[in-house]
Amino acid sequence: MKIGIIQAASQRDKNQLLYDTVKHAVGRYGHEVINFGVFGEGRGVSSGLPEEISYIETAINISFLLSAGAIDFIVTGCSSGQGMMLACNSLPGVLCGYAPTPQDAFLFERINDGNAVSLPLGLNFGWAAEVNLQCTIEKLFDGPFGMGYPAKDAERKRRDTLLLKQINQSSKISWAELIDKIDQQTLRRALGNRLAYDYTMKYGTDDKLKELLFAKQQILLQ
């Protein structure tokens, strides 16, 4: 599994902790962890773009990475974790959970089988918060996704999860339909994350989406 780390600029100081925590938790499983960092650190941001990039623009990059098939799972977050979760779930190709505790992470992984999780990186992030973060990430990747829980209800839970994914996919328009409807300045700022954009273009398997992003990037960032 290829796991991406990317979170809102408001919590840029948590990036290294988040990356190290995920690396530690999944090391025994052989998963690859890619750190897309945060906007505003001069890494992957085109010259001339402002440093403060919103969680909405970060969520757009998450959608690009997942929709193109460049990344299998995203660990993200913002100050409360709620805004990032809502932004992600508004975009194509993303089914994002909210996991403030190890229990939430475990149940999301076992029952909901999504492809992104948003964490509160500011709210209640006080003394010893890194312990809760470590336990949360460990429970997130503790075992195969989508097995159902509890065991006696596992089959029904798997059916419900499949139905939810079908509804989530059917109720959203594609990037081909969305790309000209979304605020173009917002999109421009999102495409300015060169690290996420270049990774999407290099490792993504959806050629049509990559062609669409390339054409739009040439227009907006020329």
Coordinates of C-alpha atoms in Angstrom, one line a residue:
M1 CA 0.0 0.0 0.0
K2 CA 1.2 3.5 -0.8
I3 CA 0.2 5.9 2.0
G4 CA 0.4 9.7 1.5
I5 CA 0.8 12.2 4.3
I6 CA -0.5 15.8 3.6
Q7 CA -2.2 18.2 5.9
A8 CA -3.4 21.8 6.2
A9 CA -0.9 24.6 6.5
S10 CA -2.5 25.6 9.9
Q11 CA -0.8 22.6 11.4
R12 CA 2.5 22.6 9.5
D13 CA 4.4 22.0 12.6
K14 CA 2.8 18.6 13.1
N15 CA 3.9 17.3 9.7
Q16 CA 7.1 15.6 10.8
L17 CA 5.4 14.0 13.8
L18 CA 2.6 12.7 11.6
Y19 CA 5.0 11.3 9.0
D20 CA 7.2 9.6 11.7
T21 CA 4.1 8.2 13.5
V22 CA 2.7 6.6 10.3
K23 CA 6.1 5.3 9.3
H24 CA 6.6 3.7 12.7
A25 CA 3.1 2.2 12.7
V26 CA 3.2 0.6 9.2
G27 CA 6.9 -0.3 9.0
R28 CA 6.2 -4.0 9.8
Y29 CA 3.6 -4.3 7.0
G30 CA 6.0 -3.1 4.3
H31 CA 3.8 -0.1 3.3
E32 CA 5.4 2.8 1.5
V33 CA 4.8 6.2 3.1
I34 CA 5.2 9.4 1.0
N35 CA 5.3 12.8 2.7
F36 CA 3.7 15.5 0.7
G37 CA 4.3 17.9 3.5
V38 CA 2.3 21.1 3.9
F39 CA 2.1 24.3 1.8
G40 CA 4.1 27.3 2.8
E41 CA 7.4 25.6 3.4
G42 CA 8.8 26.4 0.0
R43 CA 8.7 22.8 -1.0
G44 CA 6.7 22.0 -4.1
V45 CA 5.0 25.4 -4.3
S46 CA 5.3 27.4 -7.5
S47 CA 6.9 30.8 -7.2
G48 CA 4.5 33.6 -6.8
L49 CA 1.8 31.6 -4.9
P50 CA 1.0 32.7 -1.4
E51 CA 2.2 30.6 1.5
E52 CA -1.1 30.0 3.2
I53 CA -3.1 27.4 1.3
S54 CA -6.5 26.4 2.6
Y55 CA -7.6 22.9 3.7
I56 CA -9.9 23.0 0.7
E57 CA -7.0 23.3 -1.7
T58 CA -5.2 20.5 0.2
A59 CA -8.3 18.3 -0.2
I60 CA -8.2 18.9 -3.9
N61 CA -4.7 17.5 -4.1
I62 CA -5.9 14.5 -2.0
S63 CA -8.6 13.9 -4.6
F64 CA -6.1 14.1 -7.5
L65 CA -3.8 11.6 -5.8
L66 CA -6.5 9.1 -5.0
S67 CA -8.6 9.5 -8.2
A68 CA -5.6 9.1 -10.4
G69 CA -4.5 5.9 -8.5
A70 CA -1.1 7.4 -7.6
I71 CA -1.8 6.8 -3.8
D72 CA -3.9 4.1 -2.1
F73 CA -4.6 5.8 1.2
I74 CA -4.2 9.4 2.6
V75 CA -3.6 10.4 6.2
T76 CA -4.4 14.1 6.6
G77 CA -5.9 16.6 9.1
C78 CA -6.4 20.2 10.1
S79 CA -6.9 22.0 13.4
S80 CA -10.1 20.2 14.2
G81 CA -10.0 17.5 11.6
Q82 CA -13.6 18.2 10.6
G83 CA -13.1 20.7 7.8
M84 CA -10.6 18.5 6.0
M85 CA -12.9 15.5 6.3
L86 CA -15.8 17.5 4.9
A87 CA -13.7 19.0 2.1
C88 CA -12.4 15.6 1.1
N89 CA -15.8 14.0 1.1
S90 CA -17.1 16.7 -1.3
L91 CA -14.6 15.7 -4.0
P92 CA -14.4 12.9 -6.5
G93 CA -12.7 9.6 -5.5
V94 CA -12.5 10.2 -1.8
L95 CA -14.2 8.5 1.1
C96 CA -12.7 10.1 4.2
G97 CA -13.3 9.3 7.9
Y98 CA -12.7 11.3 11.0
A99 CA -10.6 9.6 13.6
P100 CA -9.9 11.5 16.8
T101 CA -9.4 8.3 18.9
P102 CA -8.0 4.8 18.4
Q103 CA -11.5 3.4 18.6
D104 CA -12.7 5.7 15.7
A105 CA -9.7 4.7 13.6
F106 CA -10.2 1.0 14.3
L107 CA -13.9 1.1 13.4
F108 CA -13.3 3.2 10.3
E109 CA -10.7 0.7 9.0
R110 CA -12.7 -2.4 9.9
I111 CA -16.2 -1.2 8.9
N112 CA -16.1 1.8 6.6
D113 CA -13.0 0.8 4.5
G114 CA -12.4 4.4 3.2
N115 CA -9.3 5.7 1.4
A116 CA -8.5 8.7 3.6
V117 CA -8.7 9.7 7.3
S118 CA -8.6 13.1 8.8
L119 CA -7.2 13.8 12.3
P120 CA -7.6 16.7 14.7
L121 CA -4.0 18.1 14.9
G122 CA -4.8 21.2 16.9
L123 CA -8.0 20.5 18.9
N124 CA -7.2 18.8 22.3
F125 CA -3.6 18.3 21.0
G126 CA -2.0 19.0 24.4
W127 CA 0.4 17.2 26.7
A128 CA 1.0 13.6 25.7
A129 CA -1.1 14.1 22.5
E130 CA 1.5 12.2 20.6
V131 CA 0.6 9.0 22.6
N132 CA -3.0 9.2 21.4
L133 CA -1.8 9.9 17.9
Q134 CA 0.5 6.9 17.9
C135 CA -2.3 4.6 19.2
T136 CA -4.8 6.0 16.7
I137 CA -2.5 5.4 13.7
E138 CA -1.6 1.9 15.0
K139 CA -5.2 0.9 15.3
L140 CA -6.0 2.4 11.8
F141 CA -3.6 0.0 10.2
D142 CA -4.1 -2.9 12.6
G143 CA -5.4 -5.6 10.2
P144 CA -7.1 -5.7 6.8
F145 CA -9.5 -3.0 5.9
G146 CA -13.2 -3.7 5.4
M147 CA -13.5 -6.9 7.3
G148 CA -16.6 -5.8 9.3
Y149 CA -17.1 -5.5 13.0
P150 CA -18.2 -7.1 15.3
A151 CA -17.7 -10.6 13.9
K152 CA -21.4 -11.5 14.2
D153 CA -22.4 -8.6 12.0
A154 CA -19.4 -8.7 9.7
E155 CA -21.2 -9.8 6.5
R156 CA -23.9 -7.2 6.9
K157 CA -21.4 -4.5 7.6
R158 CA -19.5 -5.4 4.4
R159 CA -22.7 -5.2 2.3
D160 CA -23.5 -1.8 3.8
T161 CA -20.0 -0.6 3.1
L162 CA -20.2 -1.7 -0.5
L163 CA -23.5 0.1 -0.9
L164 CA -22.1 3.2 0.7
K165 CA -19.2 3.3 -1.7
Q166 CA -21.5 2.8 -4.7
I167 CA -23.7 5.7 -3.5
N168 CA -20.6 7.9 -2.8
Q169 CA -19.3 7.3 -6.3
S170 CA -22.7 7.7 -8.1
S171 CA -23.6 10.9 -6.3
K172 CA -20.5 12.8 -7.2
I173 CA -19.6 14.3 -10.5
S174 CA -16.2 13.5 -12.1
W175 CA -13.2 15.8 -12.3
A176 CA -14.0 16.2 -16.0
E177 CA -17.3 17.8 -15.0
L178 CA -16.0 19.6 -12.0
I179 CA -12.7 21.1 -13.2
D180 CA -14.3 24.1 -14.9
K181 CA -17.0 24.7 -12.3
I182 CA -14.7 24.9 -9.3
D183 CA -13.3 28.3 -8.4
Q184 CA -10.3 28.7 -10.8
Q185 CA -8.1 30.6 -8.3
T186 CA -8.6 27.8 -5.8
L187 CA -7.7 25.3 -8.4
R188 CA -4.7 27.3 -9.4
R189 CA -3.4 27.3 -5.9
A190 CA -4.0 23.6 -5.6
L191 CA -2.2 22.8 -8.8
G192 CA 0.7 24.9 -7.5
N193 CA 1.7 22.1 -5.1
R194 CA 4.3 20.7 -7.4
L195 CA 5.2 17.8 -5.1
A196 CA 1.6 16.4 -5.2
Y197 CA 1.0 17.4 -8.8
D198 CA 4.2 15.8 -10.1
Y199 CA 3.6 12.6 -8.1
T200 CA 0.1 12.3 -9.5
M201 CA 1.4 12.7 -13.0
K202 CA 4.3 10.3 -12.6
Y203 CA 2.5 7.5 -10.7
G204 CA -1.2 8.0 -11.5
T205 CA -2.8 5.3 -13.7
D206 CA -5.8 7.3 -14.9
D207 CA -4.4 8.7 -18.1
K208 CA -7.6 10.7 -18.9
L209 CA -7.4 12.5 -15.5
K210 CA -3.7 13.2 -15.9
E211 CA -4.4 14.7 -19.4
L212 CA -7.1 16.9 -17.9
L213 CA -4.9 18.1 -15.1
F214 CA -2.0 18.8 -17.4
A215 CA -4.1 20.9 -19.7
K216 CA -5.6 22.9 -16.9
Q217 CA -2.3 23.4 -15.2
Q218 CA -0.8 24.8 -18.4
I219 CA -3.7 27.3 -18.6
L220 CA -3.7 28.4 -14.9
L221 CA 0.0 28.4 -14.2
Q222 CA 1.4 29.7 -17.5

